PDB file of C-alpha atoms and ligand atoms in Angstrom:
ATOM      1  CA  ASN A  10       0.149 -95.753   3.754  1.00 67.00           C
ATOM      2  CA  ASN A  11      -3.414 -95.547   5.760  1.00 87.00           C
ATOM      3  CA  ALA A  12      -4.016 -92.839   4.244  1.00 89.00           C
ATOM      4  CA  CYS A  13      -7.904 -91.284   4.173  1.00 87.00           C
ATOM      5  CA  PHE A  14      -9.402 -91.715   0.904  1.00 75.00           C
ATOM      6  CA  ILE A  15      -9.807 -88.953  -0.600  1.00 70.00           C
ATOM      7  CA  SER A  16     -12.440 -87.979  -3.981  1.00 60.00           C
ATOM      8  CA  ILE A  17     -10.531 -85.661  -5.437  1.00 55.00           C
ATOM      9  CA  THR A  18     -12.446 -83.759  -8.014  1.00 51.00           C
ATOM     10  CA  GLY A  19     -12.802 -84.091 -12.189  1.00 48.00           C
ATOM     11  CA  ARG A  20     -15.404 -86.936 -11.314  1.00 56.00           C
ATOM     12  CA  ARG A  21     -18.168 -86.076 -13.261  1.00 58.00           C
ATOM     13  CA  SER A  22     -21.004 -86.919 -10.090  1.00 64.00           C
ATOM     14  CA  SER A  23     -24.908 -85.734 -10.926  1.00 69.00           C
ATOM     15  CA  TYR A  24     -25.625 -86.469  -6.953  1.00 82.00           C
ATOM     16  CA  LEU A  25     -26.316 -82.729  -5.898  1.00 90.00           C
ATOM     17  CA  MET A  26     -26.693 -82.467  -1.064  1.00 94.00           C
ATOM     18  CA  TYR A  27     -29.410 -80.043   0.187  1.00 96.00           C
ATOM     19  CA  PRO A  28     -29.412 -78.873   3.634  1.00 97.00           C
ATOM     20  CA  ASP A  29     -31.877 -79.212   6.502  1.00 97.00           C
ATOM     21  CA  GLU A  30     -33.562 -75.648   6.322  1.00 96.00           C
ATOM     22  CA  ASN A  31     -35.210 -77.136   9.459  1.00 96.00           C
ATOM     23  CA  PRO A  32     -32.546 -79.499  11.135  1.00 96.00           C
ATOM     24  CA  LYS A  33     -34.390 -80.518  15.190  1.00 95.00           C
ATOM     25  CA  GLU A  34     -30.369 -81.793  16.652  1.00 96.00           C
ATOM     26  CA  GLU A  35     -29.301 -79.869  19.987  1.00 97.00           C
ATOM     27  CA  PRO A  36     -25.864 -78.608  18.825  1.00 98.00           C
ATOM     28  CA  LEU A  37     -24.807 -80.424  22.377  1.00 98.00           C
ATOM     29  CA  ALA A  38     -26.258 -84.255  20.161  1.00 98.00           C
ATOM     30  CA  LEU A  39     -25.229 -83.407  16.972  1.00 98.00           C
ATOM     31  CA  ALA A  40     -21.223 -82.679  17.709  1.00 98.00           C
ATOM     32  CA  GLN A  41     -21.065 -86.184  20.294  1.00 98.00           C
ATOM     33  CA  ARG A  42     -23.065 -87.580  17.835  1.00 98.00           C
ATOM     34  CA  LEU A  43     -20.783 -87.153  14.512  1.00 98.00           C
ATOM     35  CA  GLY A  44     -17.573 -86.646  17.495  1.00 98.00           C
ATOM     36  CA  ILE A  45     -17.037 -83.767  16.975  1.00 98.00           C
ATOM     37  CA  LEU A  46     -14.411 -82.100  19.423  1.00 98.00           C
ATOM     38  CA  PRO A  47     -15.192 -78.821  21.202  1.00 98.00           C
ATOM     39  CA  GLY A  48     -14.723 -75.228  18.980  1.00 98.00           C
ATOM     40  CA  GLY A  49     -15.938 -77.431  16.402  1.00 98.00           C
ATOM     41  CA  GLN A  50     -12.702 -79.411  15.618  1.00 98.00           C
ATOM     42  CA  TRP A  51     -13.122 -83.334  14.057  1.00 98.00           C
ATOM     43  CA  LYS A  52     -10.172 -85.303  12.086  1.00 97.00           C
ATOM     44  CA  PRO A  53     -10.349 -89.163  10.728  1.00 95.00           C
ATOM     45  CA  THR A  54      -8.808 -91.618  13.688  1.00 92.00           C
ATOM     46  CA  ASN A  55      -9.012 -94.773  11.129  1.00 90.00           C
ATOM     47  CA  CYS A  56      -7.179 -93.136   8.660  1.00 92.00           C
ATOM     48  CA  GLN A  57      -4.005 -90.606   7.985  1.00 91.00           C
ATOM     49  CA  PRO A  58      -5.597 -87.041   6.885  1.00 90.00           C
ATOM     50  CA  TYR A  59      -4.119 -85.393   3.394  1.00 84.00           C
ATOM     51  CA  TYR A  60      -5.601 -82.083   5.057  1.00 85.00           C
ATOM     52  CA  ASN A  61      -5.109 -79.827   7.849  1.00 93.00           C
ATOM     53  CA  ILE A  62      -7.899 -77.113   7.137  1.00 98.00           C
ATOM     54  CA  ALA A  63      -9.650 -73.743   9.293  1.00 98.00           C
ATOM     55  CA  VAL A  64     -13.466 -73.041   8.698  1.00 99.00           C
ATOM     56  CA  ILE A  65     -13.474 -69.092   8.468  1.00 99.00           C
ATOM     57  CA  LEU A  66     -16.844 -68.292   8.490  1.00 99.00           C
ATOM     58  CA  PRO A  67     -17.648 -64.222   8.758  1.00 98.00           C
ATOM     59  CA  TYR A  68     -21.048 -63.714  11.023  1.00 98.00           C
ATOM     60  CA  ARG A  69     -23.805 -61.310  12.468  1.00 97.00           C
ATOM     61  CA  ASN A  70     -27.695 -61.817  12.697  1.00 96.00           C
ATOM     62  CA  ARG A  71     -27.700 -64.926  11.577  1.00 97.00           C
ATOM     63  CA  TRP A  72     -29.128 -67.136  13.844  1.00 97.00           C
ATOM     64  CA  ASN A  73     -31.332 -69.673  11.673  1.00 97.00           C
ATOM     65  CA  GLN A  74     -28.737 -69.943   8.122  1.00 98.00           C
ATOM     66  CA  LEU A  75     -26.523 -70.225  11.049  1.00 98.00           C
ATOM     67  CA  THR A  76     -27.599 -73.887  12.307  1.00 98.00           C
ATOM     68  CA  ILE A  77     -28.134 -74.572   9.024  1.00 98.00           C
ATOM     69  CA  PHE A  78     -25.218 -74.128   7.514  1.00 98.00           C
ATOM     70  CA  MET A  79     -23.331 -76.240  10.691  1.00 98.00           C
ATOM     71  CA  ASN A  80     -25.826 -78.951  10.611  1.00 98.00           C
ATOM     72  CA  TYR A  81     -24.523 -79.114   7.090  1.00 98.00           C
ATOM     73  CA  ILE A  82     -21.620 -78.376   6.747  1.00 98.00           C
ATOM     74  CA  HIS A  83     -19.736 -81.658   9.439  1.00 98.00           C
ATOM     75  CA  PRO A  84     -21.306 -84.318   8.449  1.00 96.00           C
ATOM     76  CA  PHE A  85     -20.029 -83.035   4.758  1.00 96.00           C
ATOM     77  CA  LEU A  86     -16.303 -81.991   5.646  1.00 96.00           C
ATOM     78  CA  GLN A  87     -16.182 -85.484   6.840  1.00 95.00           C
ATOM     79  CA  LEU A  88     -17.481 -87.377   4.357  1.00 91.00           C
ATOM     80  CA  GLN A  89     -14.321 -85.813   2.657  1.00 92.00           C
ATOM     81  CA  ASN A  90     -12.542 -87.392   6.045  1.00 92.00           C
ATOM     82  CA  ILE A  91     -11.041 -83.261   6.288  1.00 94.00           C
ATOM     83  CA  ASP A  92      -8.831 -83.059   9.538  1.00 97.00           C
ATOM     84  CA  TYR A  93     -10.782 -79.253   9.897  1.00 98.00           C
ATOM     85  CA  ARG A  94     -11.655 -76.718  13.400  1.00 98.00           C
ATOM     86  CA  ILE A  95     -14.298 -74.048  12.654  1.00 99.00           C
ATOM     87  CA  PHE A  96     -14.426 -70.334  12.770  1.00 99.00           C
ATOM     88  CA  VAL A  97     -16.954 -68.265  13.875  1.00 99.00           C
ATOM     89  CA  ILE A  98     -15.899 -64.472  13.396  1.00 99.00           C
ATOM     90  CA  GLU A  99     -18.818 -62.751  14.860  1.00 98.00           C
ATOM     91  CA  GLN A 100     -18.531 -58.478  14.605  1.00 98.00           C
ATOM     92  CA  SER A 101     -19.690 -56.588  17.274  1.00 98.00           C
ATOM     93  CA  GLN A 102     -23.413 -54.354  16.807  1.00 94.00           C
ATOM     94  CA  ILE A 103     -20.566 -51.700  16.326  1.00 92.00           C
ATOM     95  CA  LYS A 104     -19.658 -50.470  12.482  1.00 95.00           C
ATOM     96  CA  GLU A 105     -21.239 -51.214   9.383  1.00 97.00           C
ATOM     97  CA  PHE A 106     -20.085 -54.660   8.401  1.00 98.00           C
ATOM     98  CA  ASN A 107     -17.063 -55.675   7.314  1.00 98.00           C
ATOM     99  CA  ARG A 108     -16.940 -59.900   6.204  1.00 98.00           C
ATOM    100  CA  ALA A 109     -12.931 -59.581   4.106  1.00 98.00           C
ATOM    101  CA  LYS A 110     -11.455 -57.386   7.753  1.00 98.00           C
ATOM    102  CA  LEU A 111     -13.884 -60.231   9.726  1.00 98.00           C
ATOM    103  CA  PHE A 112     -11.649 -63.344   6.857  1.00 99.00           C
ATOM    104  CA  ASN A 113      -8.282 -61.723   8.675  1.00 99.00           C
ATOM    105  CA  ILE A 114      -8.786 -61.627  11.938  1.00 99.00           C
ATOM    106  CA  GLY A 115     -10.259 -65.371  11.589  1.00 99.00           C
ATOM    107  CA  PHE A 116      -7.414 -66.046   9.647  1.00 99.00           C
ATOM    108  CA  ASN A 117      -4.649 -64.901  12.621  1.00 98.00           C
ATOM    109  CA  GLU A 118      -6.958 -66.313  15.715  1.00 98.00           C
ATOM    110  CA  ALA A 119      -6.721 -69.334  14.025  1.00 98.00           C
ATOM    111  CA  ILE A 120      -2.205 -69.684  13.313  1.00 98.00           C
ATOM    112  CA  LYS A 121      -2.939 -69.274  16.975  1.00 98.00           C
ATOM    113  CA  THR A 122      -4.207 -72.172  17.884  1.00 98.00           C
ATOM    114  CA  ASN A 123      -3.024 -74.400  15.066  1.00 97.00           C
ATOM    115  CA  ASP A 124      -0.175 -74.869  11.904  1.00 96.00           C
ATOM    116  CA  PHE A 125      -2.793 -74.831   9.997  1.00 97.00           C
ATOM    117  CA  HIS A 126      -1.522 -75.387   5.591  1.00 95.00           C
ATOM    118  CA  CYS A 127      -5.409 -74.575   4.108  1.00 98.00           C
ATOM    119  CA  PHE A 128      -8.081 -72.036   4.696  1.00 98.00           C
ATOM    120  CA  ILE A 129     -11.540 -71.818   3.155  1.00 98.00           C
ATOM    121  CA  PHE A 130     -12.944 -68.291   3.603  1.00 99.00           C
ATOM    122  CA  GLN A 131     -16.731 -68.700   3.442  1.00 98.00           C
ATOM    123  CA  ASP A 132     -20.260 -66.937   3.563  1.00 98.00           C
ATOM    124  CA  ILE A 133     -22.609 -69.260   6.269  1.00 98.00           C
ATOM    125  CA  ASP A 134     -25.645 -69.148   3.715  1.00 98.00           C
ATOM    126  CA  LEU A 135     -23.827 -71.226   0.481  1.00 98.00           C
ATOM    127  CA  ILE A 136     -24.495 -74.497   0.620  1.00 98.00           C
ATOM    128  CA  PRO A 137     -21.524 -76.821  -1.316  1.00 98.00           C
ATOM    129  CA  GLN A 138     -23.761 -79.615  -2.869  1.00 96.00           C
ATOM    130  CA  ASN A 139     -21.031 -82.174  -4.697  1.00 94.00           C
ATOM    131  CA  LEU A 140     -18.790 -83.357  -2.498  1.00 91.00           C
ATOM    132  CA  ASP A 141     -16.216 -83.886  -5.011  1.00 90.00           C
ATOM    133  CA  ASN A 142     -15.955 -80.008  -4.138  1.00 93.00           C
ATOM    134  CA  ILE A 143     -13.125 -80.796  -1.612  1.00 93.00           C
ATOM    135  CA  TYR A 144     -12.299 -79.068   0.723  1.00 96.00           C
ATOM    136  CA  ALA A 145      -9.167 -78.763   0.736  1.00 95.00           C
ATOM    137  CA  CYS A 146      -6.330 -76.588  -1.287  1.00 96.00           C
ATOM    138  CA  THR A 147      -4.711 -76.299  -4.464  1.00 93.00           C
ATOM    139  CA  LYS A 148      -1.778 -76.001  -5.786  1.00 95.00           C
ATOM    140  CA  MET A 149      -3.134 -72.062  -7.391  1.00 96.00           C
ATOM    141  CA  PRO A 150      -6.372 -69.752  -5.100  1.00 98.00           C
ATOM    142  CA  ARG A 151      -9.555 -71.447  -5.703  1.00 98.00           C
ATOM    143  CA  HIS A 152     -13.307 -69.773  -6.284  1.00 98.00           C
ATOM    144  CA  MET A 153     -14.341 -72.671  -4.848  1.00 98.00           C
ATOM    145  CA  SER A 154     -18.598 -71.493  -5.307  1.00 98.00           C
ATOM    146  CA  SER A 155     -18.826 -70.826  -9.869  1.00 96.00           C
ATOM    147  CA  SER A 156     -22.015 -72.381 -10.032  1.00 95.00           C
ATOM    148  CA  VAL A 157     -24.877 -71.370  -7.544  1.00 96.00           C
ATOM    149  CA  ASN A 158     -27.956 -72.355  -7.741  1.00 95.00           C
ATOM    150  CA  THR A 159     -29.214 -68.251  -7.980  1.00 94.00           C
ATOM    151  CA  PHE A 160     -27.274 -67.613 -11.115  1.00 93.00           C
ATOM    152  CA  ARG A 161     -28.526 -70.927 -12.278  1.00 93.00           C
ATOM    153  CA  TYR A 162     -25.684 -72.353 -11.649  1.00 93.00           C
ATOM    154  CA  ASN A 163     -23.652 -70.013 -13.803  1.00 93.00           C
ATOM    155  CA  LEU A 164     -20.327 -67.474 -13.009  1.00 94.00           C
ATOM    156  CA  PRO A 165     -21.804 -64.117 -13.825  1.00 93.00           C
ATOM    157  CA  TYR A 166     -18.430 -62.702 -14.234  1.00 95.00           C
ATOM    158  CA  THR A 167     -14.985 -63.894 -14.964  1.00 92.00           C
ATOM    159  CA  GLY A 168     -12.501 -62.329 -11.599  1.00 93.00           C
ATOM    160  CA  LEU A 169     -15.536 -63.266  -9.547  1.00 96.00           C
ATOM    161  CA  PHE A 170     -14.155 -64.038  -6.451  1.00 98.00           C
ATOM    162  CA  GLY A 171     -16.753 -64.007  -3.861  1.00 97.00           C
ATOM    163  CA  GLY A 172     -18.932 -66.524  -1.852  1.00 98.00           C
ATOM    164  CA  ALA A 173     -16.452 -69.651  -0.856  1.00 98.00           C
ATOM    165  CA  ILE A 174     -12.243 -69.317  -1.957  1.00 98.00           C
ATOM    166  CA  ALA A 175      -9.447 -71.553  -0.408  1.00 98.00           C
ATOM    167  CA  LEU A 176      -5.609 -71.050   0.122  1.00 98.00           C
ATOM    168  CA  THR A 177      -3.001 -72.110   1.294  1.00 98.00           C
ATOM    169  CA  ARG A 178      -1.340 -69.995   4.149  1.00 98.00           C
ATOM    170  CA  GLN A 179       1.342 -68.907   2.047  1.00 98.00           C
ATOM    171  CA  GLN A 180      -0.540 -68.101  -1.260  1.00 98.00           C
ATOM    172  CA  PHE A 181      -2.757 -65.360   1.907  1.00 98.00           C
ATOM    173  CA  GLU A 182      -0.016 -64.243   3.335  1.00 98.00           C
ATOM    174  CA  THR A 183       1.946 -63.458  -0.284  1.00 98.00           C
ATOM    175  CA  ALA A 184      -1.166 -61.465  -0.719  1.00 98.00           C
ATOM    176  CA  ASN A 185      -1.010 -59.562   3.037  1.00 98.00           C
ATOM    177  CA  GLY A 186      -4.719 -60.728   3.385  1.00 98.00           C
ATOM    178  CA  PHE A 187      -7.781 -58.802   2.331  1.00 98.00           C
ATOM    179  CA  SER A 188      -8.408 -55.116   3.488  1.00 98.00           C
ATOM    180  CA  ASN A 189      -9.640 -53.710   5.957  1.00 98.00           C
ATOM    181  CA  ILE A 190     -11.022 -50.896   4.746  1.00 98.00           C
ATOM    182  CA  PHE A 191     -13.990 -52.487   3.198  1.00 98.00           C
ATOM    183  CA  PHE A 192     -16.922 -51.705   5.016  1.00 98.00           C
ATOM    184  CA  GLY A 193     -20.714 -52.469   3.632  1.00 98.00           C
ATOM    185  CA  TRP A 194     -21.589 -54.455   0.725  1.00 97.00           C
ATOM    186  CA  GLY A 195     -19.834 -55.566  -1.658  1.00 98.00           C
ATOM    187  CA  GLY A 196     -16.554 -54.924  -3.933  1.00 98.00           C
ATOM    188  CA  GLU A 197     -14.700 -56.476  -0.535  1.00 98.00           C
ATOM    189  CA  ASP A 198     -13.394 -60.265  -2.776  1.00 98.00           C
ATOM    190  CA  ASP A 199     -12.796 -57.463  -5.945  1.00 98.00           C
ATOM    191  CA  ASP A 200      -9.993 -56.175  -4.223  1.00 98.00           C
ATOM    192  CA  PHE A 201      -8.590 -59.553  -3.390  1.00 98.00           C
ATOM    193  CA  TYR A 202      -8.377 -60.614  -7.006  1.00 98.00           C
ATOM    194  CA  SER A 203      -6.822 -57.603  -7.856  1.00 98.00           C
ATOM    195  CA  ARG A 204      -4.399 -58.829  -4.602  1.00 98.00           C
ATOM    196  CA  LEU A 205      -3.457 -62.063  -5.947  1.00 98.00           C
ATOM    197  CA  GLN A 206      -3.430 -61.057  -9.786  1.00 97.00           C
ATOM    198  CA  SER A 207      -0.611 -58.071  -8.463  1.00 97.00           C
ATOM    199  CA  ARG A 208       1.322 -61.066  -6.884  1.00 97.00           C
ATOM    200  CA  GLY A 209       1.075 -63.472 -10.162  1.00 97.00           C
ATOM    201  CA  TYR A 210      -0.849 -66.495  -8.480  1.00 97.00           C
ATOM    202  CA  LEU A 211      -4.018 -67.841 -11.394  1.00 95.00           C
ATOM    203  CA  VAL A 212      -6.672 -68.610 -10.063  1.00 96.00           C
ATOM    204  CA  THR A 213      -8.051 -71.935 -10.166  1.00 96.00           C
ATOM    205  CA  ARG A 214     -12.144 -72.851 -10.580  1.00 96.00           C
ATOM    206  CA  PHE A 215     -12.993 -76.537 -11.044  1.00 94.00           C
ATOM    207  CA  GLY A 216     -15.922 -77.433 -13.202  1.00 91.00           C
ATOM    208  CA  PRO A 217     -19.036 -75.955 -12.728  1.00 91.00           C
ATOM    209  CA  ASP A 218     -21.030 -79.135 -11.704  1.00 89.00           C
ATOM    210  CA  VAL A 219     -18.596 -79.817  -9.380  1.00 92.00           C
ATOM    211  CA  ALA A 220     -18.645 -76.330  -7.765  1.00 95.00           C
ATOM    212  CA  GLN A 221     -21.994 -75.978  -7.251  1.00 96.00           C
ATOM    213  CA  TYR A 222     -23.255 -74.316  -3.989  1.00 98.00           C
ATOM    214  CA  TYR A 223     -27.220 -73.982  -2.652  1.00 98.00           C
ATOM    215  CA  MET A 224     -27.996 -69.965  -1.806  1.00 98.00           C
ATOM    216  CA  LEU A 225     -30.293 -70.212   0.851  1.00 97.00           C
ATOM    217  CA  THR A 226     -32.185 -67.198   0.740  1.00 89.00           C
ATOM    218  CA  HIS A 227     -31.921 -63.927   2.311  1.00 81.00           C
ATOM    219  CA  LYS A 228     -32.960 -60.240   1.525  1.00 84.00           C
ATOM    220  CA  LYS A 229     -30.576 -58.699  -1.065  1.00 87.00           C
ATOM    221  CA  GLU A 230     -28.206 -56.483   1.400  1.00 90.00           C
ATOM    222  CA  VAL A 231     -27.540 -52.496   0.091  1.00 94.00           C
ATOM    223  CA  PRO A 232     -24.272 -52.299  -1.628  1.00 97.00           C
ATOM    224  CA  SER A 233     -22.267 -49.784   0.025  1.00 98.00           C
ATOM    225  CA  HIS A 234     -21.239 -46.030  -1.941  1.00 97.00           C
ATOM    226  CA  THR A 235     -17.126 -46.072  -1.246  1.00 97.00           C
ATOM    227  CA  ARG A 236     -16.529 -49.595  -3.181  1.00 98.00           C
ATOM    228  CA  PHE A 237     -15.192 -47.869  -5.881  1.00 98.00           C
ATOM    229  CA  THR A 238     -13.256 -45.817  -4.929  1.00 98.00           C
ATOM    230  CA  ASN A 239     -12.076 -48.211  -2.755  1.00 98.00           C
ATOM    231  CA  LEU A 240     -11.278 -50.455  -5.808  1.00 98.00           C
ATOM    232  CA  GLU A 241      -9.714 -47.984  -7.700  1.00 97.00           C
ATOM    233  CA  ASN A 242      -7.333 -46.761  -4.725  1.00 96.00           C
ATOM    234  CA  GLY A 243      -7.029 -50.398  -3.449  1.00 97.00           C
ATOM    235  CA  ALA A 244      -3.122 -51.368  -5.182  1.00 97.00           C
ATOM    236  CA  SER A 245      -1.372 -48.161  -3.498  1.00 97.00           C
ATOM    237  CA  ARG A 246      -3.169 -50.188   0.187  1.00 97.00           C
ATOM    238  CA  PHE A 247      -1.639 -53.769  -1.066  1.00 97.00           C
ATOM    239  CA  ASP A 248       1.343 -53.839   1.078  1.00 96.00           C
ATOM    240  CA  THR A 249       0.274 -51.943   4.390  1.00 97.00           C
ATOM    241  CA  ASP A 250      -3.395 -52.738   4.430  1.00 98.00           C
ATOM    242  CA  GLY A 251      -4.190 -56.207   4.975  1.00 98.00           C
ATOM    243  CA  ILE A 252      -3.141 -58.433   7.718  1.00 98.00           C
ATOM    244  CA  LYS A 253       0.470 -56.799   8.287  1.00 96.00           C
ATOM    245  CA  ASP A 254      -1.585 -53.733  10.268  1.00 95.00           C
ATOM    246  CA  LEU A 255      -4.581 -55.308  11.417  1.00 98.00           C
ATOM    247  CA  LYS A 256      -5.977 -54.177  14.933  1.00 98.00           C
ATOM    248  CA  TYR A 257      -8.546 -55.082  16.530  1.00 98.00           C
ATOM    249  CA  GLU A 258     -10.612 -56.009  19.605  1.00 98.00           C
ATOM    250  CA  VAL A 259     -11.497 -59.946  20.885  1.00 98.00           C
ATOM    251  CA  LEU A 260     -14.381 -59.871  23.233  1.00 98.00           C
ATOM    252  CA  ASN A 261     -15.016 -62.632  23.725  1.00 98.00           C
ATOM    253  CA  TYR A 262     -14.284 -65.704  22.632  1.00 98.00           C
ATOM    254  CA  GLN A 263     -15.373 -70.026  23.096  1.00 98.00           C
ATOM    255  CA  LEU A 264     -15.123 -72.526  22.167  1.00 98.00           C
ATOM    256  CA  ARG A 265     -18.478 -74.526  21.658  1.00 98.00           C
ATOM    257  CA  PRO A 266     -20.178 -78.040  19.990  1.00 98.00           C
ATOM    258  CA  LEU A 267     -19.707 -77.145  16.879  1.00 98.00           C
ATOM    259  CA  TYR A 268     -17.392 -74.373  16.184  1.00 99.00           C
ATOM    260  CA  SER A 269     -14.654 -71.451  17.471  1.00 99.00           C
ATOM    261  CA  TRP A 270     -16.914 -68.998  18.006  1.00 99.00           C
ATOM    262  CA  ILE A 271     -15.132 -65.188  18.474  1.00 99.00           C
ATOM    263  CA  LEU A 272     -16.576 -61.923  19.003  1.00 98.00           C
ATOM    264  CA  VAL A 273     -14.924 -58.700  18.207  1.00 98.00           C
ATOM    265  CA  ASN A 274     -14.999 -55.176  17.294  1.00 98.00           C
ATOM    266  CA  ILE A 275     -13.046 -53.562  14.429  1.00 97.00           C
TER     267      ILE A 275
HETATM  268  C1  NGS B1354     -20.113 -57.688  -7.775  1.00 73.08           C
HETATM  269  C2  NGS B1354     -19.485 -57.008  -5.942  1.00 73.08           C
HETATM  270  C3  NGS B1354     -19.374 -58.354  -5.201  1.00 73.08           C
HETATM  271  C4  NGS B1354     -19.924 -59.328  -5.575  1.00 73.08           C
HETATM  272  C5  NGS B1354     -20.220 -59.289  -7.104  1.00 73.08           C
HETATM  273  C6  NGS B1354     -21.881 -61.100  -6.102  1.00 73.08           C
HETATM  274  O1  NGS B1354     -20.758 -57.053  -8.272  1.00 73.08           O
HETATM  275  O2  NGS B1354     -18.385 -57.486  -4.527  1.00 73.08           O
HETATM  276  O3  NGS B1354     -20.596 -58.227  -7.343  1.00 73.08           O
HETATM  277  O4  NGS B1354     -22.474 -61.043  -5.632  1.00 73.08           O
HETATM  278  N1  NGS B1354     -18.521 -56.006  -6.548  1.00 73.08           N
HETATM  279  C7  NGS B1354     -18.718 -54.490  -6.182  1.00 73.08           C
HETATM  280  O5  NGS B1354     -19.605 -54.003  -5.598  1.00 73.08           O
HETATM  281  C8  NGS B1354     -18.061 -53.995  -7.045  1.00 73.08           C
HETATM  282  S1  NGS B1354     -23.197 -61.085  -5.792  1.00 73.08           S
HETATM  283  O6  NGS B1354     -24.660 -61.501  -6.552  1.00 73.08           O
HETATM  284  O7  NGS B1354     -23.715 -62.717  -4.968  1.00 73.08           O
HETATM  285  O8  NGS B1354     -24.962 -61.101  -4.649  1.00 73.08           O
HETATM  286  O9  NGS B1354     -19.039 -60.144  -4.396  1.00 73.08           O
END
């Protein structure tokens, strides 16, 4: 009966938020001001939160964006009354970047620390602009970033499942997570969408005026040459390539003031 107030979406909020692209506050000072526990954990204390989420962020060589993101996302999640913990999974300099595998690793590490019900898998260059875009899970896997400013707030194609997504632990495990073989840019999100479809999940989205994101600018990545072949034979690997056969090495693990940092070799 002391449940936290939650603004469930569907309500049209015309107020768009923007990040401070040049934040000045030191991480420790920010953590203290906002009551964030080491490792980037927080939950409301004056009411019972509905949701317990892990935010999983793949990372490499984008310190400026990470700083902007952290300064923005903590107050945002706190305004939503979410019980949350943020994980940054950094890939060592070895091999091409593998966003999908870093998500799998983040999931695997997060469930060792807590019985999270819900996972947000997202890129650090995406800033949610509308507080009604609740950082929690829905009955179906949800594509959260369907309305991005760089696409003039339009969805580029129906099957797009990249950017920011929300899945329950059960949904993610049923899909066997992401494929681990997508090195370099592109396709891993399309493959994941096929996985969900093959397991009978329909994906959901909130309306375009709720699911709005502001993308921090960066130069366009060069697409990988193997992405289409990987996609074509993807279905044959749904059961064997994913969280069930995940192999990696943890090089460093720190509870930083604003997030749990895990450096990995993949
Ligand atoms: C598709 C990519 C996706 C990507 C999407 C949007 O073409 O991985 O573009 O990218 N699929 C393949 O390359 C097979 S975006 O315009 O946001 O950079 O997510």
